[in-house]
Amino acid sequence: MKKLINDVETVLEESLEGFGRAHAHLVKVNMNPNFVMRADAPVKGKVALVSGGGSGHEPLHAGFVGKGMLDAACPGEIFTSPTPDQMLAAATAVDAGAGVLFIVKNYAGDVMNFEMAAEMYEGSSAMIITNDDVAVEDSLYTQGRRGVAGTVVVEKITGAAAEEGYDLEACKALAERTNAACGTMGVALTSCTVPAAKKPTFDIAEDEMELGVGIHGEPGRQRTNMMSADDISDRIISAITEILQPSREDDLLLFINGMGGTPLMELYLMYHAAAKQCEARGLRIRRSLVGNYCTSLEMAGVSITLTKLDEEMIRLWDAPAQTPTFKSC
Amino acid sequence: MKKLINDVETVLEESLEGFGRAHAHLVKVNMNPNFVMRADAPVKGKVALVSGGGSGHEPLHAGFVGKGMLDAACPGEIFTSPTPDQMLAAATAVDAGAGVLFIVKNYAGDVMNFEMAAEMYEGSSAMIITNDDVAVEDSLYTQGRRGVAGTVVVEKITGAAAEEGYDLEACKALAERTNAACGTMGVALTSCTVPAAKKPTFDIAEDEMELGVGIHGEPGRQRTNMMSADDISDRIISAITEILQPSREDDLLLFINGMGGTPLMELYLMYHAAAKQCEARGLRIRRSLVGNYCTSLEMAGVSITLTKLDEEMIRLWDAPAQTPTFKSC
């Protein structure tokens, strides 16, 4: 294992310190309990959006803390849920009186801990669980479908709504609607290596890929031989459209997400391949996103997310965001 | 070799197609000859900034085409200089009459081809050659120092100046001053693999790293055993400050650039490590940038750039930019 670290025990803390210093005009980092919050929170009158989950998926979630997206994010240890005390402290720090919406990816540990925090929290709160991964029902760490890159879309659209003054109930309803409008599936070409484990999470041969892989390297639908970009796109777009059932009238967001170790050139090539698959099905792409947003450390691979956008969601997608990673003016 | 591609012969074209479609509101892509230009170019009265170089370093340069940075970028084949006909076509397409500044990284092929294009170009033009890499004098593809991640800083600051209405001579002088204020050095933990070559560019053992590596995987200062993030930062910051000689009164930009295959967590950890090294030397960081900006395909590694900013450069660094990758509001 070769990594740019000092000590496997302090990777998260040192990384958070760096994150806080590099983006001091946008965020504040609290250590013990660990959370990242908007520098200007609490924002008067605004519903506070609090997310979190295991680290190793950066920029998700801390990179999306800022105006127009999240108010706070709670990073757990790598691929490990954060704890209720982090969530409670974050919620308390950013709640301006309009309540807190917890945005949680569907993994057993995250859901359990966020539910515990919500129960203990004395202010108003609500929770939305994302589960956009169409690859598998149930998995290593999940009952039901997993929450993956579609969570970025939920955080962007709901974040813009909260900024506009939607109340807690409206934010929750919109987040649920957005999550339901998302379908995602990924593919891994290589494993990632958790620093504390010191060895790759899984073995994979030089001519193999894992179709439908989870964001911690957990198994997907099928271990198969390497395919071309066009064939991978065909398989993934077919799997997503089977669930989402988009019509020719729908306005789609096509989101190509790098897993961390794939060059941007390949992500744009995959965008082209996926767009061709959409066109072949008569589907219309209205918005696009390409880059590393929900990663698995240095895993080589990609996920494709389609979201059926309505006019309200398009307006909120286009609204300004000022976060360390997601910026739109 | 496992890559998300269809055919090693068409990687660049398919990737450019995807890039153009994903960012159609910001850029236009021209094929044969290949170049990317601002969707709204030529911009009346404005000096046009045209850069380019081998592909495989994305988002450099095409990701920086847009308001406040470049007017056009010419992508060559992977790690291969673009040709004069690309540069001529790009210059002609974006020149609004105020002249063209060519921004060229110091590699023999790039310099030769851009010089040829400048000579053939009938409008006014000037050229700035970046050479911020302090690791080595001369190298595999270079006489003198190599141009690397500091080029991003030159493109941002000069791009903002051109947007403000600086004339060609002033843009060139500012670009030269900014380049001279930059020092960069990188380290690679793994090689990259050029698709057409089908095998890694260089071999490196599981306990080794290449200190001072070039952005095509060419050798640097030293093949050495893996070091800690703190020790790597110490070595790199020492090498840069030896050349730049920053004083305690200088305002520094600290730019941590991922080579493509390193997780964001490690880049932020490296930011923290490098910031500590700056502090230990009494140096003051005023601006920060962390992410994958000048990459080497999927190489794992990082480069650190320090730039001595004056007040004019700080103002231009902070100015708005609206490009596919570099956004500031």
PDB file of N, CA and C in Angstrom, chain B residues 85-166:
ATOM      1  N   ASP B  85      -1.493  23.651 -37.135  1.00  0.00           N
ATOM      2  CA  ASP B  85      -2.789  23.950 -37.770  1.00  0.00           C
ATOM      3  C   ASP B  85      -3.907  24.054 -36.749  1.00  0.00           C
ATOM      4  N   GLN B  86      -3.820  23.272 -35.652  1.00  0.00           N
ATOM      5  CA  GLN B  86      -4.810  23.419 -34.584  1.00  0.00           C
ATOM      6  C   GLN B  86      -4.711  24.810 -33.959  1.00  0.00           C
ATOM      7  N   MET B  87      -3.466  25.214 -33.681  1.00  0.00           N
ATOM      8  CA  MET B  87      -3.244  26.498 -32.999  1.00  0.00           C
ATOM      9  C   MET B  87      -3.678  27.663 -33.882  1.00  0.00           C
ATOM     10  N   LEU B  88      -3.385  27.562 -35.179  1.00  0.00           N
ATOM     11  CA  LEU B  88      -3.779  28.618 -36.112  1.00  0.00           C
ATOM     12  C   LEU B  88      -5.292  28.720 -36.208  1.00  0.00           C
ATOM     13  N   ALA B  89      -5.946  27.571 -36.317  1.00  0.00           N
ATOM     14  CA  ALA B  89      -7.412  27.581 -36.427  1.00  0.00           C
ATOM     15  C   ALA B  89      -8.040  28.133 -35.151  1.00  0.00           C
ATOM     16  N   ALA B  90      -7.494  27.748 -34.001  1.00  0.00           N
ATOM     17  CA  ALA B  90      -8.033  28.230 -32.730  1.00  0.00           C
ATOM     18  C   ALA B  90      -7.833  29.737 -32.606  1.00  0.00           C
ATOM     19  N   ALA B  91      -6.627  30.208 -32.925  1.00  0.00           N
ATOM     20  CA  ALA B  91      -6.338  31.642 -32.821  1.00  0.00           C
ATOM     21  C   ALA B  91      -7.267  32.439 -33.732  1.00  0.00           C
ATOM     22  N   THR B  92      -7.426  31.958 -34.930  1.00  0.00           N
ATOM     23  CA  THR B  92      -8.285  32.656 -35.895  1.00  0.00           C
ATOM     24  C   THR B  92      -9.728  32.715 -35.398  1.00  0.00           C
ATOM     25  N   ALA B  93     -10.168  31.635 -34.770  1.00  0.00           N
ATOM     26  CA  ALA B  93     -11.568  31.571 -34.318  1.00  0.00           C
ATOM     27  C   ALA B  93     -11.858  32.497 -33.143  1.00  0.00           C
ATOM     28  N   VAL B  94     -10.868  32.760 -32.291  1.00  0.00           N
ATOM     29  CA  VAL B  94     -11.160  33.507 -31.060  1.00  0.00           C
ATOM     30  C   VAL B  94     -10.591  34.921 -31.041  1.00  0.00           C
ATOM     31  N   ASP B  95      -9.747  35.267 -31.989  1.00  0.00           N
ATOM     32  CA  ASP B  95      -9.134  36.601 -31.992  1.00  0.00           C
ATOM     33  C   ASP B  95     -10.186  37.643 -32.346  1.00  0.00           C
ATOM     34  N   ALA B  96     -10.374  38.599 -31.444  1.00  0.00           N
ATOM     35  CA  ALA B  96     -11.376  39.651 -31.676  1.00  0.00           C
ATOM     36  C   ALA B  96     -10.708  40.925 -32.164  1.00  0.00           C
ATOM     37  N   GLY B  97      -9.436  40.822 -32.536  1.00  0.00           N
ATOM     38  CA  GLY B  97      -8.735  41.989 -33.047  1.00  0.00           C
ATOM     39  C   GLY B  97      -7.727  42.576 -32.076  1.00  0.00           C
ATOM     40  N   ALA B  98      -7.780  42.144 -30.816  1.00  0.00           N
ATOM     41  CA  ALA B  98      -6.846  42.667 -29.812  1.00  0.00           C
ATOM     42  C   ALA B  98      -5.610  41.780 -29.672  1.00  0.00           C
ATOM     43  N   GLY B  99      -5.529  40.755 -30.505  1.00  0.00           N
ATOM     44  CA  GLY B  99      -4.345  39.906 -30.492  1.00  0.00           C
ATOM     45  C   GLY B  99      -4.523  38.636 -29.677  1.00  0.00           C
ATOM     46  N   VAL B 100      -3.552  37.737 -29.835  1.00  0.00           N
ATOM     47  CA  VAL B 100      -3.604  36.412 -29.212  1.00  0.00           C
ATOM     48  C   VAL B 100      -2.351  36.198 -28.368  1.00  0.00           C
ATOM     49  N   LEU B 101      -2.563  35.761 -27.126  1.00  0.00           N
ATOM     50  CA  LEU B 101      -1.430  35.338 -26.300  1.00  0.00           C
ATOM     51  C   LEU B 101      -1.438  33.815 -26.237  1.00  0.00           C
ATOM     52  N   PHE B 102      -0.358  33.214 -26.734  1.00  0.00           N
ATOM     53  CA  PHE B 102      -0.210  31.764 -26.641  1.00  0.00           C
ATOM     54  C   PHE B 102       0.459  31.420 -25.307  1.00  0.00           C
ATOM     55  N   ILE B 103      -0.161  30.532 -24.545  1.00  0.00           N
ATOM     56  CA  ILE B 103       0.403  30.095 -23.265  1.00  0.00           C
ATOM     57  C   ILE B 103       0.864  28.656 -23.437  1.00  0.00           C
ATOM     58  N   VAL B 104       2.174  28.443 -23.312  1.00  0.00           N
ATOM     59  CA  VAL B 104       2.781  27.181 -23.726  1.00  0.00           C
ATOM     60  C   VAL B 104       3.621  26.618 -22.579  1.00  0.00           C
ATOM     61  N   LYS B 105       3.399  25.371 -22.241  1.00  0.00           N
ATOM     62  CA  LYS B 105       4.246  24.714 -21.252  1.00  0.00           C
ATOM     63  C   LYS B 105       5.587  24.379 -21.912  1.00  0.00           C
ATOM     64  N   ASN B 106       6.651  24.496 -21.182  1.00  0.00           N
ATOM     65  CA  ASN B 106       7.973  24.300 -21.776  1.00  0.00           C
ATOM     66  C   ASN B 106       8.311  22.829 -22.041  1.00  0.00           C
ATOM     67  N   TYR B 107       7.903  22.366 -23.217  1.00  0.00           N
ATOM     68  CA  TYR B 107       8.323  21.068 -23.759  1.00  0.00           C
ATOM     69  C   TYR B 107       8.724  21.329 -25.202  1.00  0.00           C
ATOM     70  N   ALA B 108       9.751  20.653 -25.661  1.00  0.00           N
ATOM     71  CA  ALA B 108      10.336  20.966 -26.966  1.00  0.00           C
ATOM     72  C   ALA B 108       9.301  20.949 -28.087  1.00  0.00           C
ATOM     73  N   GLY B 109       8.456  19.924 -28.115  1.00  0.00           N
ATOM     74  CA  GLY B 109       7.467  19.813 -29.185  1.00  0.00           C
ATOM     75  C   GLY B 109       6.440  20.923 -29.146  1.00  0.00           C
ATOM     76  N   ASP B 110       5.937  21.213 -27.955  1.00  0.00           N
ATOM     77  CA  ASP B 110       4.951  22.292 -27.813  1.00  0.00           C
ATOM     78  C   ASP B 110       5.543  23.628 -28.235  1.00  0.00           C
ATOM     79  N   VAL B 111       6.731  23.913 -27.745  1.00  0.00           N
ATOM     80  CA  VAL B 111       7.352  25.214 -28.033  1.00  0.00           C
ATOM     81  C   VAL B 111       7.575  25.351 -29.538  1.00  0.00           C
ATOM     82  N   MET B 112       8.096  24.299 -30.158  1.00  0.00           N
ATOM     83  CA  MET B 112       8.372  24.354 -31.599  1.00  0.00           C
ATOM     84  C   MET B 112       7.090  24.590 -32.391  1.00  0.00           C
ATOM     85  N   ASN B 113       6.035  23.848 -32.046  1.00  0.00           N
ATOM     86  CA  ASN B 113       4.796  23.966 -32.813  1.00  0.00           C
ATOM     87  C   ASN B 113       4.084  25.290 -32.572  1.00  0.00           C
ATOM     88  N   PHE B 114       4.087  25.751 -31.327  1.00  0.00           N
ATOM     89  CA  PHE B 114       3.456  27.053 -31.062  1.00  0.00           C
ATOM     90  C   PHE B 114       4.259  28.180 -31.734  1.00  0.00           C
ATOM     91  N   GLU B 115       5.583  28.060 -31.758  1.00  0.00           N
ATOM     92  CA  GLU B 115       6.391  29.092 -32.430  1.00  0.00           C
ATOM     93  C   GLU B 115       6.081  29.121 -33.921  1.00  0.00           C
ATOM     94  N   MET B 116       5.910  27.934 -34.485  1.00  0.00           N
ATOM     95  CA  MET B 116       5.582  27.862 -35.905  1.00  0.00           C
ATOM     96  C   MET B 116       4.217  28.505 -36.166  1.00  0.00           C
ATOM     97  N   ALA B 117       3.254  28.204 -35.292  1.00  0.00           N
ATOM     98  CA  ALA B 117       1.913  28.786 -35.460  1.00  0.00           C
ATOM     99  C   ALA B 117       1.960  30.298 -35.319  1.00  0.00           C
ATOM    100  N   ALA B 118       2.723  30.774 -34.341  1.00  0.00           N
ATOM    101  CA  ALA B 118       2.800  32.226 -34.115  1.00  0.00           C
ATOM    102  C   ALA B 118       3.416  32.922 -35.318  1.00  0.00           C
ATOM    103  N   GLU B 119       4.381  32.259 -35.912  1.00  0.00           N
ATOM    104  CA  GLU B 119       5.046  32.835 -37.074  1.00  0.00           C
ATOM    105  C   GLU B 119       4.081  32.921 -38.271  1.00  0.00           C
ATOM    106  N   MET B 120       3.279  31.873 -38.425  1.00  0.00           N
ATOM    107  CA  MET B 120       2.351  31.835 -39.560  1.00  0.00           C
ATOM    108  C   MET B 120       1.120  32.708 -39.322  1.00  0.00           C
ATOM    109  N   TYR B 121       0.830  33.014 -38.070  1.00  0.00           N
ATOM    110  CA  TYR B 121      -0.416  33.726 -37.750  1.00  0.00           C
ATOM    111  C   TYR B 121      -0.351  35.158 -38.256  1.00  0.00           C
ATOM    112  N   GLU B 122      -1.404  35.607 -38.906  1.00  0.00           N
ATOM    113  CA  GLU B 122      -1.361  36.933 -39.534  1.00  0.00           C
ATOM    114  C   GLU B 122      -1.759  38.064 -38.603  1.00  0.00           C
ATOM    115  N   GLY B 123      -2.488  37.743 -37.530  1.00  0.00           N
ATOM    116  CA  GLY B 123      -2.842  38.777 -36.560  1.00  0.00           C
ATOM    117  C   GLY B 123      -1.686  39.033 -35.596  1.00  0.00           C
ATOM    118  N   SER B 124      -1.916  39.911 -34.600  1.00  0.00           N
ATOM    119  CA  SER B 124      -0.894  40.141 -33.568  1.00  0.00           C
ATOM    120  C   SER B 124      -0.884  38.959 -32.617  1.00  0.00           C
ATOM    121  N   SER B 125       0.297  38.554 -32.217  1.00  0.00           N
ATOM    122  CA  SER B 125       0.365  37.499 -31.210  1.00  0.00           C
ATOM    123  C   SER B 125       1.620  37.647 -30.375  1.00  0.00           C
ATOM    124  N   ALA B 126       1.583  37.043 -29.206  1.00  0.00           N
ATOM    125  CA  ALA B 126       2.745  36.971 -28.331  1.00  0.00           C
ATOM    126  C   ALA B 126       2.712  35.598 -27.682  1.00  0.00           C
ATOM    127  N   MET B 127       3.818  35.214 -27.058  1.00  0.00           N
ATOM    128  CA  MET B 127       3.888  33.883 -26.465  1.00  0.00           C
ATOM    129  C   MET B 127       4.517  33.946 -25.077  1.00  0.00           C
ATOM    130  N   ILE B 128       3.978  33.155 -24.173  1.00  0.00           N
ATOM    131  CA  ILE B 128       4.588  33.007 -22.842  1.00  0.00           C
ATOM    132  C   ILE B 128       4.821  31.516 -22.614  1.00  0.00           C
ATOM    133  N   ILE B 129       6.027  31.190 -22.193  1.00  0.00           N
ATOM    134  CA  ILE B 129       6.389  29.794 -21.942  1.00  0.00           C
ATOM    135  C   ILE B 129       6.497  29.590 -20.436  1.00  0.00           C
ATOM    136  N   THR B 130       5.705  28.649 -19.911  1.00  0.00           N
ATOM    137  CA  THR B 130       5.751  28.400 -18.468  1.00  0.00           C
ATOM    138  C   THR B 130       6.821  27.349 -18.155  1.00  0.00           C
ATOM    139  N   ASN B 131       7.489  27.529 -17.042  1.00  0.00           N
ATOM    140  CA  ASN B 131       8.566  26.601 -16.654  1.00  0.00           C
ATOM    141  C   ASN B 131       8.714  26.573 -15.136  1.00  0.00           C
ATOM    142  N   ASP B 132       7.616  26.281 -14.462  1.00  0.00           N
ATOM    143  CA  ASP B 132       7.571  26.388 -13.004  1.00  0.00           C
ATOM    144  C   ASP B 132       8.173  25.203 -12.263  1.00  0.00           C
ATOM    145  N   ASP B 133       8.462  24.102 -12.950  1.00  0.00           N
ATOM    146  CA  ASP B 133       8.915  22.877 -12.258  1.00  0.00           C
ATOM    147  C   ASP B 133      10.370  23.025 -11.809  1.00  0.00           C
ATOM    148  N   VAL B 134      10.577  23.123 -10.508  1.00  0.00           N
ATOM    149  CA  VAL B 134      11.939  23.338  -9.988  1.00  0.00           C
ATOM    150  C   VAL B 134      12.728  22.035  -9.855  1.00  0.00           C
ATOM    151  N   ALA B 135      12.111  20.889 -10.172  1.00  0.00           N
ATOM    152  CA  ALA B 135      12.759  19.600  -9.888  1.00  0.00           C
ATOM    153  C   ALA B 135      14.069  19.430 -10.651  1.00  0.00           C
ATOM    154  N   VAL B 136      14.035  19.684 -11.961  1.00  0.00           N
ATOM    155  CA  VAL B 136      15.231  19.437 -12.777  1.00  0.00           C
ATOM    156  C   VAL B 136      15.406  20.522 -13.840  1.00  0.00           C
ATOM    157  N   GLU B 137      16.652  20.805 -14.159  1.00  0.00           N
ATOM    158  CA  GLU B 137      17.013  21.580 -15.350  1.00  0.00           C
ATOM    159  C   GLU B 137      17.130  20.569 -16.486  1.00  0.00           C
ATOM    160  N   ASP B 138      16.540  20.837 -17.598  1.00  0.00           N
ATOM    161  CA  ASP B 138      16.528  19.923 -18.747  1.00  0.00           C
ATOM    162  C   ASP B 138      15.918  18.578 -18.331  1.00  0.00           C
ATOM    163  N   SER B 139      15.334  17.888 -19.303  1.00  0.00           N
ATOM    164  CA  SER B 139      14.786  16.564 -19.010  1.00  0.00           C
ATOM    165  C   SER B 139      14.489  15.889 -20.324  1.00  0.00           C
ATOM    166  N   LEU B 140      13.764  14.794 -20.241  1.00  0.00           N
ATOM    167  CA  LEU B 140      13.524  13.962 -21.406  1.00  0.00           C
ATOM    168  C   LEU B 140      12.997  14.751 -22.608  1.00  0.00           C
ATOM    169  N   TYR B 141      12.064  15.673 -22.346  1.00  0.00           N
ATOM    170  CA  TYR B 141      11.423  16.393 -23.463  1.00  0.00           C
ATOM    171  C   TYR B 141      11.662  17.896 -23.394  1.00  0.00           C
ATOM    172  N   THR B 142      12.600  18.331 -22.578  1.00  0.00           N
ATOM    173  CA  THR B 142      12.696  19.754 -22.263  1.00  0.00           C
ATOM    174  C   THR B 142      14.122  20.262 -22.212  1.00  0.00           C
ATOM    175  N   GLN B 143      14.350  21.428 -22.808  1.00  0.00           N
ATOM    176  CA  GLN B 143      15.525  22.235 -22.493  1.00  0.00           C
ATOM    177  C   GLN B 143      15.096  23.206 -21.410  1.00  0.00           C
ATOM    178  N   GLY B 144      15.834  23.262 -20.314  1.00  0.00           N
ATOM    179  CA  GLY B 144      15.441  24.122 -19.199  1.00  0.00           C
ATOM    180  C   GLY B 144      14.385  23.436 -18.355  1.00  0.00           C
ATOM    181  N   ARG B 145      13.729  24.204 -17.513  1.00  0.00           N
ATOM    182  CA  ARG B 145      12.738  23.624 -16.606  1.00  0.00           C
ATOM    183  C   ARG B 145      11.424  23.337 -17.316  1.00  0.00           C
ATOM    184  N   ARG B 146      10.686  22.369 -16.787  1.00  0.00           N
ATOM    185  CA  ARG B 146       9.416  21.973 -17.385  1.00  0.00           C
ATOM    186  C   ARG B 146       8.271  22.892 -16.930  1.00  0.00           C
ATOM    187  N   GLY B 147       7.279  23.034 -17.760  1.00  0.00           N
ATOM    188  CA  GLY B 147       6.060  23.744 -17.371  1.00  0.00           C
ATOM    189  C   GLY B 147       5.054  22.749 -16.846  1.00  0.00           C
ATOM    190  N   VAL B 148       4.590  22.953 -15.622  1.00  0.00           N
ATOM    191  CA  VAL B 148       3.651  21.995 -15.021  1.00  0.00           C
ATOM    192  C   VAL B 148       2.458  22.743 -14.397  1.00  0.00           C
ATOM    193  N   ALA B 149       2.093  22.387 -13.160  1.00  0.00           N
ATOM    194  CA  ALA B 149       0.823  22.876 -12.591  1.00  0.00           C
ATOM    195  C   ALA B 149       0.751  24.389 -12.432  1.00  0.00           C
ATOM    196  N   GLY B 150       1.887  25.048 -12.305  1.00  0.00           N
ATOM    197  CA  GLY B 150       1.877  26.506 -12.211  1.00  0.00           C
ATOM    198  C   GLY B 150       1.195  27.149 -13.412  1.00  0.00           C
ATOM    199  N   THR B 151       1.139  26.423 -14.508  1.00  0.00           N
ATOM    200  CA  THR B 151       0.456  26.920 -15.707  1.00  0.00           C
ATOM    201  C   THR B 151      -1.007  27.258 -15.418  1.00  0.00           C
ATOM    202  N   VAL B 152      -1.627  26.501 -14.526  1.00  0.00           N
ATOM    203  CA  VAL B 152      -3.013  26.781 -14.137  1.00  0.00           C
ATOM    204  C   VAL B 152      -3.104  28.176 -13.499  1.00  0.00           C
ATOM    205  N   VAL B 153      -2.129  28.490 -12.671  1.00  0.00           N
ATOM    206  CA  VAL B 153      -2.114  29.789 -11.989  1.00  0.00           C
ATOM    207  C   VAL B 153      -1.918  30.903 -13.013  1.00  0.00           C
ATOM    208  N   VAL B 154      -1.012  30.681 -13.953  1.00  0.00           N
ATOM    209  CA  VAL B 154      -0.770  31.664 -15.016  1.00  0.00           C
ATOM    210  C   VAL B 154      -2.051  31.866 -15.842  1.00  0.00           C
ATOM    211  N   GLU B 155      -2.730  30.781 -16.150  1.00  0.00           N
ATOM    212  CA  GLU B 155      -3.941  30.895 -16.973  1.00  0.00           C
ATOM    213  C   GLU B 155      -5.064  31.610 -16.225  1.00  0.00           C
ATOM    214  N   LYS B 156      -5.180  31.345 -14.921  1.00  0.00           N
ATOM    215  CA  LYS B 156      -6.238  32.020 -14.135  1.00  0.00           C
ATOM    216  C   LYS B 156      -5.964  33.514 -14.023  1.00  0.00           C
ATOM    217  N   ILE B 157      -4.772  33.854 -13.657  1.00  0.00           N
ATOM    218  CA  ILE B 157      -4.464  35.269 -13.394  1.00  0.00           C
ATOM    219  C   ILE B 157      -4.432  36.068 -14.696  1.00  0.00           C
ATOM    220  N   THR B 158      -3.814  35.532 -15.724  1.00  0.00           N
ATOM    221  CA  THR B 158      -3.760  36.254 -16.996  1.00  0.00           C
ATOM    222  C   THR B 158      -5.142  36.299 -17.647  1.00  0.00           C
ATOM    223  N   GLY B 159      -5.907  35.217 -17.472  1.00  0.00           N
ATOM    224  CA  GLY B 159      -7.266  35.188 -18.017  1.00  0.00           C
ATOM    225  C   GLY B 159      -8.138  36.281 -17.421  1.00  0.00           C
ATOM    226  N   ALA B 160      -8.003  36.496 -16.116  1.00  0.00           N
ATOM    227  CA  ALA B 160      -8.789  37.552 -15.465  1.00  0.00           C
ATOM    228  C   ALA B 160      -8.353  38.924 -15.974  1.00  0.00           C
ATOM    229  N   ALA B 161      -7.057  39.085 -16.207  1.00  0.00           N
ATOM    230  CA  ALA B 161      -6.544  40.366 -16.705  1.00  0.00           C
ATOM    231  C   ALA B 161      -7.077  40.648 -18.108  1.00  0.00           C
ATOM    232  N   ALA B 162      -7.045  39.631 -18.969  1.00  0.00           N
ATOM    233  CA  ALA B 162      -7.564  39.811 -20.329  1.00  0.00           C
ATOM    234  C   ALA B 162      -9.045  40.178 -20.285  1.00  0.00           C
ATOM    235  N   GLU B 163      -9.762  39.535 -19.368  1.00  0.00           N
ATOM    236  CA  GLU B 163     -11.203  39.834 -19.226  1.00  0.00           C
ATOM    237  C   GLU B 163     -11.419  41.285 -18.798  1.00  0.00           C
ATOM    238  N   GLU B 164     -10.479  41.807 -18.000  1.00  0.00           N
ATOM    239  CA  GLU B 164     -10.586  43.201 -17.523  1.00  0.00           C
ATOM    240  C   GLU B 164     -10.178  44.206 -18.586  1.00  0.00           C
ATOM    241  N   GLY B 165      -9.552  43.722 -19.677  1.00  0.00           N
ATOM    242  CA  GLY B 165      -9.199  44.632 -20.754  1.00  0.00           C
ATOM    243  C   GLY B 165      -7.710  44.952 -20.873  1.00  0.00           C
ATOM    244  N   TYR B 166      -6.853  44.238 -20.147  1.00  0.00           N
ATOM    245  CA  TYR B 166      -5.405  44.407 -20.331  1.00  0.00           C
ATOM    246  C   TYR B 166      -5.077  44.189 -21.813  1.00  0.00           C
TER     247      TYR B 166
END
